[in-house]
CSV table of N, CA and C in Angstrom, one decimal:
chain,number,residue,atom,x,y,z
A,1,MET,N,-11.9,3.8,1.4
A,1,MET,CA,-11.6,5.2,1.5
A,1,MET,C,-10.1,5.3,1.2
A,2,GLN,N,-9.2,4.5,1.7
A,2,GLN,CA,-7.8,4.5,1.4
A,2,GLN,C,-7.5,4.2,0.0
A,3,CYS,N,-8.2,3.3,-0.5
A,3,CYS,CA,-8.0,2.9,-1.9
A,3,CYS,C,-8.4,4.1,-2.9
A,4,LYS,N,-9.5,4.8,-2.5
A,4,LYS,CA,-9.9,5.9,-3.3
A,4,LYS,C,-8.9,7.0,-3.3
A,5,SER,N,-8.3,7.2,-2.1
A,5,SER,CA,-7.3,8.3,-2.0
A,5,SER,C,-6.0,7.9,-2.8
A,6,LEU,N,-5.6,6.7,-2.8
A,6,LEU,CA,-4.5,6.2,-3.6
A,6,LEU,C,-4.8,6.4,-5.1
A,7,ARG,N,-6.0,6.0,-5.5
A,7,ARG,CA,-6.5,6.1,-6.9
A,7,ARG,C,-6.5,7.6,-7.3
A,8,ASP,N,-7.0,8.5,-6.5
A,8,ASP,CA,-7.1,9.9,-6.8
A,8,ASP,C,-5.7,10.6,-6.9
A,9,SER,N,-4.7,10.0,-6.2
A,9,SER,CA,-3.4,10.6,-6.2
A,9,SER,C,-2.4,9.8,-7.2
A,10,ASP,N,-3.0,8.9,-8.0
A,10,ASP,CA,-2.2,8.1,-8.9
A,10,ASP,C,-1.3,8.9,-9.8
A,11,SER,N,-1.8,10.0,-10.4
A,11,SER,CA,-1.0,10.7,-11.3
A,11,SER,C,0.3,11.3,-10.7
A,12,VAL,N,0.2,11.6,-9.4
A,12,VAL,CA,1.4,12.1,-8.7
A,12,VAL,C,2.3,10.9,-8.3
A,13,ILE,N,1.7,9.9,-7.8
A,13,ILE,CA,2.5,8.7,-7.4
A,13,ILE,C,3.2,8.1,-8.6
A,14,GLN,N,2.6,8.1,-9.7
A,14,GLN,CA,3.2,7.5,-10.9
A,14,GLN,C,4.4,8.2,-11.4
A,15,LYS,N,4.7,9.4,-10.9
A,15,LYS,CA,5.9,10.2,-11.3
A,15,LYS,C,7.1,9.6,-10.7
A,16,PHE,N,6.9,8.7,-9.7
A,16,PHE,CA,8.1,8.1,-9.0
A,16,PHE,C,8.4,6.7,-9.7
A,17,ASP,N,9.6,6.4,-9.7
A,17,ASP,CA,10.0,5.1,-10.3
A,17,ASP,C,10.0,4.1,-9.3
A,18,LEU,N,8.9,3.4,-9.1
A,18,LEU,CA,8.7,2.5,-8.0
A,18,LEU,C,7.5,1.5,-8.3
A,19,LYS,N,7.4,0.5,-7.5
A,19,LYS,CA,6.3,-0.4,-7.5
A,19,LYS,C,5.7,-0.3,-6.1
A,20,TYR,N,4.4,-0.3,-6.1
A,20,TYR,CA,3.7,-0.4,-4.8
A,20,TYR,C,2.5,-1.2,-4.9
A,21,PHE,N,2.1,-1.8,-3.7
A,21,PHE,CA,0.9,-2.6,-3.7
A,21,PHE,C,0.2,-2.5,-2.3
A,22,MET,N,-1.0,-2.9,-2.3
A,22,MET,CA,-1.8,-2.9,-1.1
A,22,MET,C,-2.0,-4.4,-0.7
A,23,ALA,N,-1.8,-4.7,0.5
A,23,ALA,CA,-2.0,-6.1,0.9
A,23,ALA,C,-3.3,-6.2,1.6
A,24,SER,N,-4.0,-7.3,1.4
A,24,SER,CA,-5.2,-7.6,2.1
A,24,SER,C,-5.1,-8.9,2.8
A,25,SER,N,-5.4,-8.9,4.1
A,25,SER,CA,-5.1,-10.1,4.9
A,25,SER,C,-6.2,-11.1,4.9
A,26,ALA,N,-7.4,-10.8,4.3
A,26,ALA,CA,-8.5,-11.7,4.4
A,26,ALA,C,-9.1,-12.1,3.1
A,27,ASP,N,-9.0,-11.2,2.1
A,27,ASP,CA,-9.7,-11.4,0.8
A,27,ASP,C,-9.0,-12.3,-0.1
A,28,ASP,N,-9.8,-13.2,-0.8
A,28,ASP,CA,-9.2,-14.0,-1.8
A,28,ASP,C,-9.0,-13.2,-3.1
A,29,VAL,N,-8.3,-13.9,-4.1
A,29,VAL,CA,-8.0,-13.2,-5.3
A,29,VAL,C,-9.2,-12.7,-6.1
A,30,GLU,N,-10.3,-13.5,-6.2
A,30,GLU,CA,-11.5,-13.0,-6.9
A,30,GLU,C,-12.1,-11.8,-6.2
A,31,ALA,N,-12.2,-11.8,-4.9
A,31,ALA,CA,-12.7,-10.7,-4.2
A,31,ALA,C,-11.9,-9.4,-4.4
A,32,LEU,N,-10.6,-9.6,-4.4
A,32,LEU,CA,-9.7,-8.4,-4.7
A,32,LEU,C,-9.9,-7.9,-6.1
A,33,LYS,N,-10.1,-8.8,-7.1
A,33,LYS,CA,-10.3,-8.4,-8.5
A,33,LYS,C,-11.5,-7.5,-8.5
A,34,ARG,N,-12.6,-7.9,-7.9
A,34,ARG,CA,-13.9,-7.2,-7.9
A,34,ARG,C,-13.7,-5.8,-7.2
A,35,PHE,N,-13.0,-5.9,-6.0
A,35,PHE,CA,-12.7,-4.6,-5.3
A,35,PHE,C,-11.9,-3.6,-6.1
A,36,LYS,N,-10.9,-4.2,-6.7
A,36,LYS,CA,-10.0,-3.3,-7.6
A,36,LYS,C,-10.8,-2.7,-8.7
A,37,GLN,N,-11.6,-3.5,-9.4
A,37,GLN,CA,-12.4,-3.0,-10.5
A,37,GLN,C,-13.5,-1.9,-10.0
A,38,GLU,N,-14.2,-2.2,-8.9
A,38,GLU,CA,-15.2,-1.3,-8.4
A,38,GLU,C,-14.6,0.0,-7.9
A,39,ASN,N,-13.4,0.0,-7.5
A,39,ASN,CA,-12.7,1.2,-7.0
A,39,ASN,C,-11.7,1.8,-8.0
A,40,GLU,N,-11.7,1.2,-9.2
A,40,GLU,CA,-10.8,1.7,-10.2
A,40,GLU,C,-9.4,1.9,-9.7
A,41,ALA,N,-8.9,0.9,-9.0
A,41,ALA,CA,-7.5,1.0,-8.4
A,41,ALA,C,-6.5,0.7,-9.5
A,42,SER,N,-5.4,1.4,-9.5
A,42,SER,CA,-4.4,1.2,-10.6
A,42,SER,C,-3.2,0.4,-10.1
A,43,PHE,N,-3.2,0.1,-8.8
A,43,PHE,CA,-2.1,-0.6,-8.2
A,43,PHE,C,-2.4,-2.1,-7.9
A,44,THR,N,-1.3,-2.8,-7.7
A,44,THR,CA,-1.4,-4.3,-7.5
A,44,THR,C,-2.0,-4.5,-6.0
A,45,MET,N,-2.8,-5.5,-5.9
A,45,MET,CA,-3.3,-5.9,-4.6
A,45,MET,C,-2.9,-7.3,-4.3
A,46,LEU,N,-2.4,-7.5,-3.1
A,46,LEU,CA,-1.9,-8.8,-2.7
A,46,LEU,C,-2.9,-9.5,-1.8
A,47,SER,N,-3.3,-10.7,-2.2
A,47,SER,CA,-4.2,-11.6,-1.4
A,47,SER,C,-3.3,-12.3,-0.4
A,48,ASP,N,-3.6,-12.1,0.8
A,48,ASP,CA,-2.8,-12.7,1.9
A,48,ASP,C,-3.7,-13.4,2.9
A,49,LYS,N,-4.5,-14.3,2.3
A,49,LYS,CA,-5.6,-15.0,3.1
A,49,LYS,C,-5.1,-15.7,4.3
A,50,ASP,N,-3.9,-16.2,4.3
A,50,ASP,CA,-3.4,-16.9,5.5
A,50,ASP,C,-2.6,-16.0,6.4
A,51,GLY,N,-2.4,-14.7,6.0
A,51,GLY,CA,-1.7,-13.8,6.9
A,51,GLY,C,-0.2,-13.9,6.9
A,52,SER,N,0.4,-14.7,6.0
A,52,SER,CA,1.8,-15.0,6.1
A,52,SER,C,2.6,-13.7,5.7
A,53,ALA,N,2.1,-13.0,4.7
A,53,ALA,CA,2.8,-11.7,4.3
A,53,ALA,C,2.8,-10.7,5.4
A,54,ALA,N,1.6,-10.6,6.0
A,54,ALA,CA,1.4,-9.6,7.1
A,54,ALA,C,2.3,-10.0,8.3
A,55,LYS,N,2.4,-11.3,8.6
A,55,LYS,CA,3.2,-11.7,9.7
A,55,LYS,C,4.7,-11.4,9.4
A,56,ALA,N,5.1,-11.7,8.2
A,56,ALA,CA,6.5,-11.4,7.8
A,56,ALA,C,6.9,-9.9,7.8
A,57,LEU,N,5.9,-9.1,7.6
A,57,LEU,CA,6.1,-7.6,7.6
A,57,LEU,C,5.9,-7.0,9.0
A,58,GLY,N,5.4,-7.9,9.9
A,58,GLY,CA,5.2,-7.4,11.3
A,58,GLY,C,4.0,-6.6,11.5
A,59,VAL,N,3.0,-6.7,10.6
A,59,VAL,CA,1.8,-6.0,10.6
A,59,VAL,C,0.5,-6.8,10.9
A,60,TYR,N,0.8,-8.1,11.3
A,60,TYR,CA,-0.3,-9.0,11.5
A,60,TYR,C,-1.0,-8.7,12.8
A,61,ASN,N,-2.3,-8.6,12.8
A,61,ASN,CA,-3.2,-8.4,13.9
A,61,ASN,C,-3.9,-9.7,14.2
A,62,PRO,N,-3.8,-10.3,15.4
A,62,PRO,CA,-4.4,-11.6,15.7
A,62,PRO,C,-5.9,-11.7,15.4
A,63,ILE,N,-6.6,-10.6,15.3
A,63,ILE,CA,-8.0,-10.8,14.9
A,63,ILE,C,-8.2,-11.0,13.4
A,64,GLY,N,-7.1,-11.0,12.6
A,64,GLY,CA,-7.2,-11.4,11.2
A,64,GLY,C,-7.0,-10.3,10.2
A,65,PHE,N,-6.8,-9.1,10.7
A,65,PHE,CA,-6.6,-8.0,9.8
A,65,PHE,C,-5.2,-7.4,9.9
A,66,ALA,N,-4.6,-7.0,8.8
A,66,ALA,CA,-3.3,-6.3,8.9
A,66,ALA,C,-3.4,-4.9,9.4
A,67,LYS,N,-2.5,-4.5,10.2
A,67,LYS,CA,-2.5,-3.1,10.6
A,67,LYS,C,-2.3,-2.2,9.4
A,68,ARG,N,-2.9,-1.1,9.5
A,68,ARG,CA,-2.9,-0.1,8.3
A,68,ARG,C,-1.7,0.7,8.4
A,69,TRP,N,-0.6,0.1,7.9
A,69,TRP,CA,0.7,0.8,7.9
A,69,TRP,C,1.2,0.9,6.5
A,70,THR,N,2.1,1.9,6.2
A,70,THR,CA,2.7,2.0,4.9
A,70,THR,C,4.2,1.8,5.2
A,71,ILE,N,4.8,0.8,4.5
A,71,ILE,CA,6.2,0.5,4.7
A,71,ILE,C,6.9,0.9,3.4
A,72,TYR,N,7.9,1.7,3.5
A,72,TYR,CA,8.7,2.2,2.4
A,72,TYR,C,10.0,1.5,2.3
A,73,VAL,N,10.2,0.8,1.2
A,73,VAL,CA,11.4,-0.1,1.0
A,73,VAL,C,12.2,0.4,-0.2
A,74,ASP,N,13.5,0.5,-0.1
A,74,ASP,CA,14.2,0.9,-1.3
A,74,ASP,C,14.5,-0.3,-2.2
A,75,ASP,N,15.2,-0.1,-3.3
A,75,ASP,CA,15.6,-1.2,-4.3
A,75,ASP,C,16.4,-2.3,-3.7
A,76,ASN,N,17.1,-2.0,-2.6
A,76,ASN,CA,18.0,-3.0,-2.0
A,76,ASN,C,17.3,-3.7,-0.8
A,77,GLY,N,16.0,-3.4,-0.6
A,77,GLY,CA,15.3,-4.1,0.4
A,77,GLY,C,15.4,-3.5,1.8
A,78,LYS,N,16.0,-2.3,1.8
A,78,LYS,CA,16.2,-1.6,3.1
A,78,LYS,C,14.9,-0.8,3.4
A,79,ILE,N,14.4,-1.0,4.7
A,79,ILE,CA,13.2,-0.3,5.1
A,79,ILE,C,13.6,1.1,5.4
A,80,LEU,N,13.1,2.1,4.7
A,80,LEU,CA,13.4,3.5,5.0
A,80,LEU,C,12.5,4.2,6.0
A,81,LYS,N,11.3,3.7,6.0
A,81,LYS,CA,10.3,4.3,6.9
A,81,LYS,C,9.1,3.4,7.1
A,82,VAL,N,8.5,3.4,8.3
A,82,VAL,CA,7.3,2.7,8.5
A,82,VAL,C,6.3,3.8,9.0
A,83,ASP,N,5.3,4.0,8.3
A,83,ASP,CA,4.2,5.0,8.7
A,83,ASP,C,3.1,4.2,9.4
A,84,LYS,N,3.1,4.4,10.7
A,84,LYS,CA,2.1,3.7,11.5
A,84,LYS,C,0.8,4.5,11.7
A,85,ASN,N,0.8,5.7,11.1
A,85,ASN,CA,-0.3,6.6,11.3
A,85,ASN,C,-1.0,7.0,10.0
A,86,VAL,N,-1.4,6.0,9.3
A,86,VAL,CA,-2.0,6.2,8.0
A,86,VAL,C,-3.4,6.8,8.1
A,87,ASN,N,-3.6,7.9,7.4
A,87,ASN,CA,-4.9,8.5,7.4
A,87,ASN,C,-5.6,8.1,6.1
A,88,VAL,N,-6.7,7.3,6.2
A,88,VAL,CA,-7.3,6.8,5.0
A,88,VAL,C,-7.7,7.8,4.0
A,89,ARG,N,-8.1,9.0,4.5
A,89,ARG,CA,-8.6,10.1,3.6
A,89,ARG,C,-7.5,10.8,2.8
A,90,THR,N,-6.3,10.8,3.4
A,90,THR,CA,-5.2,11.4,2.7
A,90,THR,C,-4.0,10.5,2.4
A,91,ALA,N,-4.3,9.2,2.3
A,91,ALA,CA,-3.2,8.2,2.1
A,91,ALA,C,-2.4,8.4,0.9
A,92,GLY,N,-3.1,8.8,-0.2
A,92,GLY,CA,-2.4,9.0,-1.5
A,92,GLY,C,-1.5,10.2,-1.5
A,93,GLN,N,-2.0,11.3,-0.9
A,93,GLN,CA,-1.2,12.5,-0.8
A,93,GLN,C,0.0,12.3,0.1
A,94,ASP,N,-0.3,11.6,1.2
A,94,ASP,CA,0.8,11.3,2.2
A,94,ASP,C,1.9,10.4,1.6
A,95,LEU,N,1.4,9.4,0.8
A,95,LEU,CA,2.4,8.5,0.2
A,95,LEU,C,3.3,9.3,-0.8
A,96,ALA,N,2.7,10.2,-1.6
A,96,ALA,CA,3.5,11.0,-2.5
A,96,ALA,C,4.5,11.9,-1.8
A,97,LYS,N,4.0,12.5,-0.7
A,97,LYS,CA,4.9,13.4,0.1
A,97,LYS,C,6.0,12.7,0.7
A,98,ASN,N,5.7,11.5,1.3
A,98,ASN,CA,6.8,10.7,1.9
A,98,ASN,C,7.8,10.2,0.8
A,99,LEU,N,7.3,9.8,-0.3
A,99,LEU,CA,8.2,9.3,-1.4
A,99,LEU,C,9.2,10.4,-1.8
A,100,SER,N,8.7,11.6,-1.9
A,100,SER,CA,9.5,12.8,-2.2
A,100,SER,C,10.5,13.1,-1.1
A,101,GLU,N,10.1,13.1,0.2
A,101,GLU,CA,10.9,13.4,1.3
A,101,GLU,C,12.0,12.3,1.5
A,102,LEU,N,11.7,11.1,1.1
A,102,LEU,CA,12.7,10.0,1.3
A,102,LEU,C,13.6,9.9,0.1
A,103,GLY,N,13.4,10.7,-0.9
A,103,GLY,CA,14.3,10.8,-2.1
A,103,GLY,C,14.1,9.6,-3.1
A,104,PHE,N,12.9,9.1,-3.2
A,104,PHE,CA,12.7,8.0,-4.2
A,104,PHE,C,12.9,8.6,-5.6
A,105,PRO,N,13.5,7.9,-6.5
A,105,PRO,CA,13.8,8.5,-7.8
A,105,PRO,C,12.5,8.7,-8.6
A,106,ARG,N,12.5,9.7,-9.5
A,106,ARG,CA,11.4,10.0,-10.3
A,106,ARG,C,11.7,9.4,-11.7
A,107,ARG,N,10.6,9.1,-12.4
A,107,ARG,CA,10.7,8.5,-13.8
A,107,ARG,C,11.3,9.6,-14.7
C-alpha cells in the first residue's frame, strides 16, 4: 500500500531535486526486483537482509522488520525530520508535503 502511494505521487515527488529509497529489512535483491516490478515502483529499494542499515538508522525492530518511518536528510547528511507516523495510504502525498515544508530544492 505504501509503495503504491509513493508510485501514485511520483510526478509530484520528482519535482524535487533529491534521491529517495525504500529500505526492506528482510527481502533479498531478487525479491525486491520482483516487488518493484509488480508494483511499478520508480524509486530505489534497499535490500537490508541483515538489518544493518535499519540498525544504523535507529529503525530496527527486534522481530526483524524496520519501523515504518520516513527520515528526511539534507545534502550535508543532517537529519531534518523523522516522521514516525507514516500513513501507508497517504505516504506519497505526505512525503511531497513534507519535502515542500522542509524547503527541499526543486528541479
